[in-house]
Amino acid sequence: MTGKKLPEWNNLDANDERDSVVLHPETNFRPENKETPGIVTDGVGSQLFNEREPGRKKPERAPLLERADGDPPDDREPLETVDLRPRLSPAEKGSRFFFLLCAVLAMGQMLLIMVFLFGEAVGLFLEQAGSPRVALGSFLFGTDWYPTYPEPAFGSFALVAGSLAVTFVSTLLAGPLGLGLAVFLSCLAGRRTREWVKPAVELLASIPSVVLGLVGMMVVAPFLQETLNLPTGLNLLNSSLILAVMATPTIASLGEDALSAVPRDIQDASYALGATRWETVWRVTMPAALGGLSTAVILGLGRSLGETVVVLMVAGGAAQIPGSLFDSVRPLTSTLAAEMGETAIGSSHYQALFALGVVLFFMTLAFNLLAWHLSRRWRTGR
Amino acid sequence: MFLTGYGKAARKRRDRLATVVIASLAGFVLLVLASLMTYIFVQGVSAVSWEFLSEFPRHAMTEGGIFPAIVGTVYLAVGSMCISIPLGFGAAIYLAEYAKPGALVSAVRLGVANLAGVPSVVFGLFGLSLFVTTFGFGRSLLSGCLTLGLLTLPTVTAAAEEAIRQTPASFREAALALGASRWQAVRQVILPAALPGMLTGGILALGRAAGETAPISLTSATAYSPALPDSPFNEAMALTTHIYNLATNGSDIAATRPQQFGTSLVLVTLVLGLSLFALVIRARLRRSRRW
């Protein structure tokens, strides 16, 4: 007794999820044209050209060749295997491959940066001839940065403290100012004012930082020196002021986006309950935009942390843990830019600078992930 | 009391006070930014002349012009766009048109978002390690362009993806319904609609590349070159590093002050001009869009 045999090719339906079918000599007939297996005149073939979703799991389906219990195993040689996947033209395949390559490269860059920074830095912590091995603990927590001494010291703590200090003070200034400007643009200003002021603010965010550094040296430094009677105007306060000028437009622009995304109706509901404008802004609009607002501040903070040439020009450059606003500091970024030109490639100093780069990279990564997390957590609904 | 109480008068007072405070905060910020621009303009404008724009520096940079720095900055900015625009547009098309939600797309998107926040000096270190040392390009225009290209890649990608996503889904569906393949739909329908928006992002990135200092000084810049670069493997001067060098390292910093401010004005004009151009295109696009 033989099982009920179905001609396999004829039995394909539009939902067939397989990439190929096996043709058997007796039970199946071959399609006329092997080159275009999808085109058969039984009315279902053309459906096979539908694009499949590559990631989707194929559903379990019963075998097309139904066999009864007592049948001997089907051990005939298959005649041929026919590919059922949609045939893509070379242009189609090529373009898809190129775009995928670009996307992978855009992401892979992150890994490449890490690999190269680590690769250059790791030598500092390994045993090697001629130069001293530096313990990880003394690099991270040491406060002495004397890279060019006969007995060099590579302690990054004072530099990290310098970076954090300028970032913190500048955000303390830029946060309220930027958010104030954002609230003004989004909730107080008329449509006309907003249409002019917002692009102007965004334009100012693109002033090259070296120009702001120059202004810090020429204007802010003498001013601080004279009015506060300091030995030098190049210090923590000066660099924080300039960084605040840089970060404020960023915070204002992103903050305005977040506030504008708050649904109109919940604000109208607040007014309908008799709330004043300020009460609506403070109790309804700002809490609803909290995720976006905090993201704006953190991205502004990240900008201050990573800014190089401003702190190089106006922070003073002494590698010490700052005790007051008027101390000279040496953030990580300015150390990298100032010293990289003077070191021999492959020396301990060069490796130590790359290790500073790794520290900086992870500090900004932490801020970025925090911003990413906050913006997803409190995504402003529409 | 002024700040407490829930009577109608007290709440009105608080409202007025808050309005005044916020408006004055905003006014203060705008005032600072406006006076900054005025200062840069006033200080710089007396130094800028045709000779300043078209001549080489002379007498330890105290005289002459900044022509090689302008040329270097243009080379670097345009060269970096040759890297980041094809790659960024490609990645954006993949993310917006081809990718199905999954681990790869999340990874790409997270990578792009994080790269946008990586400090430029870290890109400079990366370029120094990869292009200057490992590939052996040395400190050269080529290394600088590649570094700046990678630096601006996330910005270009994000802006281009945004622009593609703003084309209506009906465009895509109509093309596919007419039997177009994915690539045909992208090339003939979606890209023509999205291209102005994508290029706006590119122009903004161009401005950013022109205004960067640290990555250039690590990978390609030289303080002074007697001739224009004639090959991608030459070092080049750039406006940003020129300002930095004059302001910090010169033998006579006070004597080069007009040069510093003149160069600043040229740089600011270049960068803000590019950004303004991009903003105008974007505004026109929004107004003329019919979908």
mmCIF file of N, CA, C and O in Angstrom, chain A residues 267-347:
data_model
loop_
_atom_site.group_PDB
_atom_site.id
_atom_site.type_symbol
_atom_site.label_atom_id
_atom_site.label_comp_id
_atom_site.label_asym_id
_atom_site.label_seq_id
_atom_site.Cartn_x
_atom_site.Cartn_y
_atom_site.Cartn_z
ATOM 1 N N GLN A 267 -1.823 70.628 28.384
ATOM 2 C CA GLN A 267 -1.617 72.010 28.813
ATOM 3 C C GLN A 267 -2.939 72.765 28.821
ATOM 4 O O GLN A 267 -3.229 73.545 29.736
ATOM 5 N N ASP A 268 -3.767 72.525 27.805
ATOM 6 C CA ASP A 268 -5.090 73.158 27.772
ATOM 7 C C ASP A 268 -5.920 72.728 28.973
ATOM 8 O O ASP A 268 -6.643 73.530 29.567
ATOM 9 N N ALA A 269 -5.793 71.439 29.332
ATOM 10 C CA ALA A 269 -6.538 70.941 30.492
ATOM 11 C C ALA A 269 -6.128 71.699 31.740
ATOM 12 O O ALA A 269 -6.958 72.065 32.576
ATOM 13 N N SER A 270 -4.820 71.962 31.851
ATOM 14 C CA SER A 270 -4.332 72.694 33.014
ATOM 15 C C SER A 270 -4.906 74.113 33.058
ATOM 16 O O SER A 270 -5.367 74.583 34.104
ATOM 17 N N TYR A 271 -4.887 74.781 31.901
ATOM 18 C CA TYR A 271 -5.465 76.133 31.856
ATOM 19 C C TYR A 271 -6.958 76.084 32.179
ATOM 20 O O TYR A 271 -7.494 76.957 32.867
ATOM 21 N N ALA A 272 -7.635 75.059 31.685
ATOM 22 C CA ALA A 272 -9.076 74.947 31.903
ATOM 23 C C ALA A 272 -9.403 74.793 33.379
ATOM 24 O O ALA A 272 -10.476 75.194 33.839
ATOM 25 N N LEU A 273 -8.451 74.209 34.128
ATOM 26 C CA LEU A 273 -8.655 74.066 35.567
ATOM 27 C C LEU A 273 -8.362 75.369 36.297
ATOM 28 O O LEU A 273 -8.458 75.438 37.518
ATOM 29 N N GLY A 274 -7.952 76.393 35.566
ATOM 30 C CA GLY A 274 -7.730 77.692 36.177
ATOM 31 C C GLY A 274 -6.281 77.952 36.551
ATOM 32 O O GLY A 274 -5.987 78.937 37.229
ATOM 33 N N ALA A 275 -5.363 77.098 36.117
ATOM 34 C CA ALA A 275 -3.957 77.316 36.464
ATOM 35 C C ALA A 275 -3.409 78.513 35.694
ATOM 36 O O ALA A 275 -3.836 78.794 34.569
ATOM 37 N N THR A 276 -2.471 79.228 36.309
ATOM 38 C CA THR A 276 -1.793 80.312 35.589
ATOM 39 C C THR A 276 -0.776 79.709 34.634
ATOM 40 O O THR A 276 -0.508 78.506 34.664
ATOM 41 N N ARG A 277 -0.193 80.554 33.796
ATOM 42 C CA ARG A 277 0.774 80.053 32.827
ATOM 43 C C ARG A 277 1.976 79.410 33.527
ATOM 44 O O ARG A 277 2.430 78.336 33.160
ATOM 45 N N TRP A 278 2.478 80.096 34.549
ATOM 46 C CA TRP A 278 3.640 79.569 35.260
ATOM 47 C C TRP A 278 3.323 78.234 35.908
ATOM 48 O O TRP A 278 4.124 77.297 35.856
ATOM 49 N N GLU A 279 2.131 78.135 36.518
ATOM 50 C CA GLU A 279 1.741 76.860 37.141
ATOM 51 C C GLU A 279 1.664 75.750 36.103
ATOM 52 O O GLU A 279 2.072 74.610 36.355
ATOM 53 N N THR A 280 1.157 76.091 34.916
ATOM 54 C CA THR A 280 1.088 75.086 33.850
ATOM 55 C C THR A 280 2.487 74.654 33.414
ATOM 56 O O THR A 280 2.774 73.465 33.288
ATOM 57 N N VAL A 281 3.372 75.647 33.228
ATOM 58 C CA VAL A 281 4.731 75.318 32.794
ATOM 59 C C VAL A 281 5.432 74.448 33.836
ATOM 60 O O VAL A 281 6.017 73.415 33.531
ATOM 61 N N TRP A 282 5.329 74.865 35.094
ATOM 62 C CA TRP A 282 6.117 74.242 36.161
ATOM 63 C C TRP A 282 5.547 72.898 36.586
ATOM 64 O O TRP A 282 6.284 71.973 36.889
ATOM 65 N N ARG A 283 4.217 72.788 36.615
ATOM 66 C CA ARG A 283 3.613 71.564 37.146
ATOM 67 C C ARG A 283 3.185 70.590 36.063
ATOM 68 O O ARG A 283 2.937 69.425 36.343
ATOM 69 N N VAL A 284 3.004 71.058 34.825
ATOM 70 C CA VAL A 284 2.482 70.171 33.779
ATOM 71 C C VAL A 284 3.493 69.982 32.644
ATOM 72 O O VAL A 284 3.938 68.875 32.372
ATOM 73 N N THR A 285 3.877 71.087 32.011
ATOM 74 C CA THR A 285 4.699 70.957 30.803
ATOM 75 C C THR A 285 6.088 70.411 31.133
ATOM 76 O O THR A 285 6.560 69.448 30.511
ATOM 77 N N MET A 286 6.746 71.031 32.116
ATOM 78 C CA MET A 286 8.109 70.588 32.415
ATOM 79 C C MET A 286 8.176 69.155 32.938
ATOM 80 O O MET A 286 9.023 68.386 32.488
ATOM 81 N N PRO A 287 7.286 68.752 33.863
ATOM 82 C CA PRO A 287 7.322 67.334 34.253
ATOM 83 C C PRO A 287 7.066 66.390 33.087
ATOM 84 O O PRO A 287 7.698 65.336 32.991
ATOM 85 N N ALA A 288 6.180 66.781 32.158
ATOM 86 C CA ALA A 288 5.894 65.899 31.029
ATOM 87 C C ALA A 288 7.095 65.779 30.106
ATOM 88 O O ALA A 288 7.291 64.761 29.450
ATOM 89 N N ALA A 289 7.924 66.824 30.066
ATOM 90 C CA ALA A 289 9.082 66.811 29.181
ATOM 91 C C ALA A 289 10.361 66.440 29.920
ATOM 92 O O ALA A 289 11.457 66.628 29.391
ATOM 93 N N LEU A 290 10.223 65.897 31.125
ATOM 94 C CA LEU A 290 11.402 65.686 31.975
ATOM 95 C C LEU A 290 12.493 64.862 31.290
ATOM 96 O O LEU A 290 13.676 65.197 31.378
ATOM 97 N N GLY A 291 12.072 63.790 30.600
ATOM 98 C CA GLY A 291 13.065 62.951 29.934
ATOM 99 C C GLY A 291 13.877 63.737 28.928
ATOM 100 O O GLY A 291 15.106 63.706 28.927
ATOM 101 N N GLY A 292 13.181 64.483 28.074
ATOM 102 C CA GLY A 292 13.867 65.259 27.049
ATOM 103 C C GLY A 292 14.727 66.353 27.648
ATOM 104 O O GLY A 292 15.831 66.619 27.178
ATOM 105 N N LEU A 293 14.219 66.989 28.714
ATOM 106 C CA LEU A 293 14.993 68.072 29.335
ATOM 107 C C LEU A 293 16.275 67.540 29.964
ATOM 108 O O LEU A 293 17.348 68.128 29.823
ATOM 109 N N SER A 294 16.165 66.386 30.656
ATOM 110 C CA SER A 294 17.383 65.864 31.288
ATOM 111 C C SER A 294 18.354 65.382 30.221
ATOM 112 O O SER A 294 19.567 65.528 30.370
ATOM 113 N N THR A 295 17.822 64.826 29.135
ATOM 114 C CA THR A 295 18.715 64.440 28.035
ATOM 115 C C THR A 295 19.450 65.661 27.492
ATOM 116 O O THR A 295 20.653 65.608 27.221
ATOM 117 N N ALA A 296 18.716 66.776 27.345
ATOM 118 C CA ALA A 296 19.346 67.991 26.834
ATOM 119 C C ALA A 296 20.490 68.431 27.731
ATOM 120 O O ALA A 296 21.588 68.749 27.258
ATOM 121 N N VAL A 297 20.264 68.414 29.048
ATOM 122 C CA VAL A 297 21.312 68.847 29.979
ATOM 123 C C VAL A 297 22.501 67.894 29.917
ATOM 124 O O VAL A 297 23.661 68.329 29.896
ATOM 125 N N ILE A 298 22.222 66.585 29.843
ATOM 126 C CA ILE A 298 23.332 65.629 29.830
ATOM 127 C C ILE A 298 24.135 65.744 28.540
ATOM 128 O O ILE A 298 25.368 65.651 28.555
ATOM 129 N N LEU A 299 23.458 65.997 27.419
ATOM 130 C CA LEU A 299 24.212 66.150 26.169
ATOM 131 C C LEU A 299 25.050 67.427 26.203
ATOM 132 O O LEU A 299 26.181 67.446 25.710
ATOM 133 N N GLY A 300 24.503 68.494 26.826
ATOM 134 C CA GLY A 300 25.300 69.706 26.999
ATOM 135 C C GLY A 300 26.511 69.445 27.874
ATOM 136 O O GLY A 300 27.629 69.895 27.596
ATOM 137 N N LEU A 301 26.293 68.651 28.906
ATOM 138 C CA LEU A 301 27.362 68.263 29.822
ATOM 139 C C LEU A 301 28.437 67.459 29.087
ATOM 140 O O LEU A 301 29.633 67.685 29.257
ATOM 141 N N GLY A 302 27.974 66.541 28.222
ATOM 142 C CA GLY A 302 28.920 65.751 27.440
ATOM 143 C C GLY A 302 29.747 66.632 26.518
ATOM 144 O O GLY A 302 30.929 66.389 26.313
ATOM 145 N N ARG A 303 29.107 67.678 26.004
ATOM 146 C CA ARG A 303 29.834 68.582 25.124
ATOM 147 C C ARG A 303 30.946 69.295 25.895
ATOM 148 O O ARG A 303 32.058 69.453 25.401
ATOM 149 N N SER A 304 30.634 69.732 27.136
ATOM 150 C CA SER A 304 31.662 70.380 27.956
ATOM 151 C C SER A 304 32.789 69.416 28.294
ATOM 152 O O SER A 304 33.954 69.779 28.260
ATOM 153 N N LEU A 305 32.416 68.189 28.612
ATOM 154 C CA LEU A 305 33.422 67.197 29.009
ATOM 155 C C LEU A 305 34.391 66.912 27.868
ATOM 156 O O LEU A 305 35.583 66.736 28.082
ATOM 157 N N GLY A 306 33.890 66.875 26.649
ATOM 158 C CA GLY A 306 34.735 66.502 25.523
ATOM 159 C C GLY A 306 35.420 67.663 24.845
ATOM 160 O O GLY A 306 36.257 67.460 23.982
ATOM 161 N N GLU A 307 35.056 68.886 25.221
ATOM 162 C CA GLU A 307 35.633 70.042 24.546
ATOM 163 C C GLU A 307 37.122 70.153 24.876
ATOM 164 O O GLU A 307 37.537 70.026 26.014
ATOM 165 N N THR A 308 37.901 70.389 23.839
ATOM 166 C CA THR A 308 39.347 70.320 24.000
ATOM 167 C C THR A 308 40.014 71.677 23.960
ATOM 168 O O THR A 308 40.710 72.083 24.887
ATOM 169 N N VAL A 309 39.776 72.397 22.887
ATOM 170 C CA VAL A 309 40.659 73.532 22.625
ATOM 171 C C VAL A 309 40.345 74.698 23.559
ATOM 172 O O VAL A 309 41.243 75.452 23.951
ATOM 173 N N VAL A 310 39.093 74.803 24.003
ATOM 174 C CA VAL A 310 38.754 75.860 24.960
ATOM 175 C C VAL A 310 39.525 75.671 26.268
ATOM 176 O O VAL A 310 40.176 76.594 26.758
ATOM 177 N N VAL A 311 39.463 74.450 26.812
ATOM 178 C CA VAL A 311 40.163 74.240 28.082
ATOM 179 C C VAL A 311 41.674 74.310 27.890
ATOM 180 O O VAL A 311 42.402 74.725 28.784
ATOM 181 N N LEU A 312 42.111 73.920 26.702
ATOM 182 C CA LEU A 312 43.545 74.027 26.421
ATOM 183 C C LEU A 312 43.995 75.484 26.475
ATOM 184 O O LEU A 312 45.085 75.807 26.947
ATOM 185 N N MET A 313 43.150 76.376 26.017
ATOM 186 C CA MET A 313 43.538 77.789 25.954
ATOM 187 C C MET A 313 43.302 78.525 27.273
ATOM 188 O O MET A 313 44.083 79.397 27.636
ATOM 189 N N VAL A 314 42.231 78.218 27.994
ATOM 190 C CA VAL A 314 41.889 79.085 29.119
ATOM 191 C C VAL A 314 41.844 78.414 30.492
ATOM 192 O O VAL A 314 41.582 79.097 31.476
ATOM 193 N N ALA A 315 42.091 77.092 30.587
ATOM 194 C CA ALA A 315 41.955 76.474 31.909
ATOM 195 C C ALA A 315 43.206 76.608 32.761
ATOM 196 O O ALA A 315 43.208 76.260 33.932
ATOM 197 N N GLY A 316 44.298 77.071 32.195
ATOM 198 C CA GLY A 316 45.502 77.265 32.971
ATOM 199 C C GLY A 316 46.520 76.167 32.777
ATOM 200 O O GLY A 316 47.668 76.421 32.468
ATOM 201 N N GLY A 317 46.098 74.911 32.955
ATOM 202 C CA GLY A 317 46.978 73.807 32.610
ATOM 203 C C GLY A 317 47.799 73.201 33.721
ATOM 204 O O GLY A 317 48.718 72.436 33.455
ATOM 205 N N ALA A 318 47.505 73.520 35.005
ATOM 206 C CA ALA A 318 48.241 72.882 36.093
ATOM 207 C C ALA A 318 47.540 71.588 36.493
ATOM 208 O O ALA A 318 46.348 71.596 36.775
ATOM 209 N N ALA A 319 48.293 70.479 36.511
ATOM 210 C CA ALA A 319 47.690 69.186 36.851
ATOM 211 C C ALA A 319 47.535 69.074 38.359
ATOM 212 O O ALA A 319 48.384 68.556 39.053
ATOM 213 N N GLN A 320 46.432 69.603 38.859
ATOM 214 C CA GLN A 320 46.178 69.532 40.293
ATOM 215 C C GLN A 320 44.681 69.380 40.515
ATOM 216 O O GLN A 320 43.868 69.725 39.670
ATOM 217 N N ILE A 321 44.348 68.842 41.684
ATOM 218 C CA ILE A 321 42.928 68.748 42.023
ATOM 219 C C ILE A 321 42.488 70.134 42.465
ATOM 220 O O ILE A 321 43.037 70.685 43.416
ATOM 221 N N PRO A 322 41.507 70.736 41.760
ATOM 222 C CA PRO A 322 41.170 72.123 42.070
ATOM 223 C C PRO A 322 40.538 72.260 43.454
ATOM 224 O O PRO A 322 39.690 71.465 43.835
ATOM 225 N N GLY A 323 40.977 73.290 44.202
ATOM 226 C CA GLY A 323 40.407 73.543 45.517
ATOM 227 C C GLY A 323 39.457 74.721 45.499
ATOM 228 O O GLY A 323 38.638 74.863 46.397
ATOM 229 N N SER A 324 39.568 75.575 44.483
ATOM 230 C CA SER A 324 38.648 76.700 44.398
ATOM 231 C C SER A 324 38.370 77.008 42.939
ATOM 232 O O SER A 324 39.011 76.457 42.039
ATOM 233 N N LEU A 325 37.431 77.905 42.701
ATOM 234 C CA LEU A 325 37.071 78.283 41.339
ATOM 235 C C LEU A 325 38.224 78.964 40.617
ATOM 236 O O LEU A 325 38.232 79.044 39.396
ATOM 237 N N PHE A 326 39.168 79.482 41.377
ATOM 238 C CA PHE A 326 40.226 80.285 40.752
ATOM 239 C C PHE A 326 41.518 79.509 40.592
ATOM 240 O O PHE A 326 42.554 80.081 40.287
ATOM 241 N N ASP A 327 41.453 78.183 40.805
ATOM 242 C CA ASP A 327 42.634 77.356 40.582
ATOM 243 C C ASP A 327 42.780 77.033 39.102
ATOM 244 O O ASP A 327 41.801 76.910 38.376
ATOM 245 N N SER A 328 44.032 76.885 38.710
ATOM 246 C CA SER A 328 44.318 76.427 37.362
ATOM 247 C C SER A 328 44.078 74.915 37.303
ATOM 248 O O SER A 328 44.438 74.189 38.230
ATOM 249 N N VAL A 329 43.442 74.439 36.250
ATOM 250 C CA VAL A 329 43.208 72.994 36.112
ATOM 251 C C VAL A 329 43.706 72.513 34.756
ATOM 252 O O VAL A 329 43.943 73.291 33.841
ATOM 253 N N ARG A 330 43.850 71.181 34.665
ATOM 254 C CA ARG A 330 44.303 70.560 33.417
ATOM 255 C C ARG A 330 43.386 69.377 33.120
ATOM 256 O O ARG A 330 43.659 68.255 33.544
ATOM 257 N N PRO A 331 42.303 69.613 32.394
ATOM 258 C CA PRO A 331 41.402 68.493 32.094
ATOM 259 C C PRO A 331 42.054 67.463 31.175
ATOM 260 O O PRO A 331 43.093 67.735 30.560
ATOM 261 N N LEU A 332 41.440 66.285 31.085
ATOM 262 C CA LEU A 332 41.956 65.193 30.249
ATOM 263 C C LEU A 332 42.169 65.637 28.804
ATOM 264 O O LEU A 332 43.216 65.370 28.203
ATOM 265 N N THR A 333 41.154 66.327 28.265
ATOM 266 C CA THR A 333 41.206 66.667 26.844
ATOM 267 C C THR A 333 42.384 67.570 26.524
ATOM 268 O O THR A 333 43.096 67.358 25.546
ATOM 269 N N SER A 334 42.617 68.572 27.376
ATOM 270 C CA SER A 334 43.706 69.492 27.065
ATOM 271 C C SER A 334 45.049 68.807 27.249
ATOM 272 O O SER A 334 45.998 69.088 26.516
ATOM 273 N N THR A 335 45.144 67.867 28.202
ATOM 274 C CA THR A 335 46.380 67.112 28.361
ATOM 275 C C THR A 335 46.708 66.356 27.085
ATOM 276 O O THR A 335 47.844 66.378 26.588
ATOM 277 N N LEU A 336 45.681 65.680 26.545
ATOM 278 C CA LEU A 336 45.877 64.915 25.315
ATOM 279 C C LEU A 336 46.373 65.805 24.181
ATOM 280 O O LEU A 336 47.362 65.503 23.511
ATOM 281 N N ALA A 337 45.676 66.927 23.990
ATOM 282 C CA ALA A 337 46.012 67.763 22.839
ATOM 283 C C ALA A 337 47.358 68.435 23.020
ATOM 284 O O ALA A 337 48.117 68.584 22.065
ATOM 285 N N ALA A 338 47.676 68.824 24.264
ATOM 286 C CA ALA A 338 48.917 69.565 24.469
ATOM 287 C C ALA A 338 50.137 68.656 24.396
ATOM 288 O O ALA A 338 51.184 69.059 23.902
ATOM 289 N N GLU A 339 50.026 67.431 24.909
ATOM 290 C CA GLU A 339 51.223 66.607 25.055
ATOM 291 C C GLU A 339 51.446 65.634 23.908
ATOM 292 O O GLU A 339 52.547 65.126 23.739
ATOM 293 N N MET A 340 50.378 65.363 23.127
ATOM 294 C CA MET A 340 50.527 64.348 22.089
ATOM 295 C C MET A 340 51.561 64.748 21.046
ATOM 296 O O MET A 340 52.248 63.905 20.486
ATOM 297 N N GLY A 341 51.671 66.061 20.794
ATOM 298 C CA GLY A 341 52.623 66.501 19.786
ATOM 299 C C GLY A 341 54.068 66.339 20.204
ATOM 300 O O GLY A 341 54.963 66.345 19.373
ATOM 301 N N GLU A 342 54.309 66.202 21.505
ATOM 302 C CA GLU A 342 55.678 66.221 21.998
ATOM 303 C C GLU A 342 56.221 64.848 22.378
ATOM 304 O O GLU A 342 57.307 64.742 22.912
ATOM 305 N N THR A 343 55.434 63.804 22.156
ATOM 306 C CA THR A 343 55.900 62.492 22.589
ATOM 307 C C THR A 343 56.318 61.653 21.403
ATOM 308 O O THR A 343 55.828 61.830 20.289
ATOM 309 N N ALA A 344 57.235 60.719 21.677
ATOM 310 C CA ALA A 344 57.625 59.769 20.647
ATOM 311 C C ALA A 344 56.573 58.669 20.587
ATOM 312 O O ALA A 344 56.091 58.203 21.623
ATOM 313 N N ILE A 345 56.214 58.258 19.349
ATOM 314 C CA ILE A 345 55.213 57.205 19.196
ATOM 315 C C ILE A 345 55.720 55.920 19.835
ATOM 316 O O ILE A 345 56.837 55.478 19.582
ATOM 317 N N GLY A 346 54.904 55.336 20.705
ATOM 318 C CA GLY A 346 55.275 54.083 21.358
ATOM 319 C C GLY A 346 55.929 54.249 22.712
ATOM 320 O O GLY A 346 56.140 53.266 23.414
ATOM 321 N N SER A 347 56.257 55.475 23.113
ATOM 322 C CA SER A 347 56.879 55.668 24.425
ATOM 323 C C SER A 347 55.843 55.491 25.529
ATOM 324 O O SER A 347 54.645 55.424 25.266
#
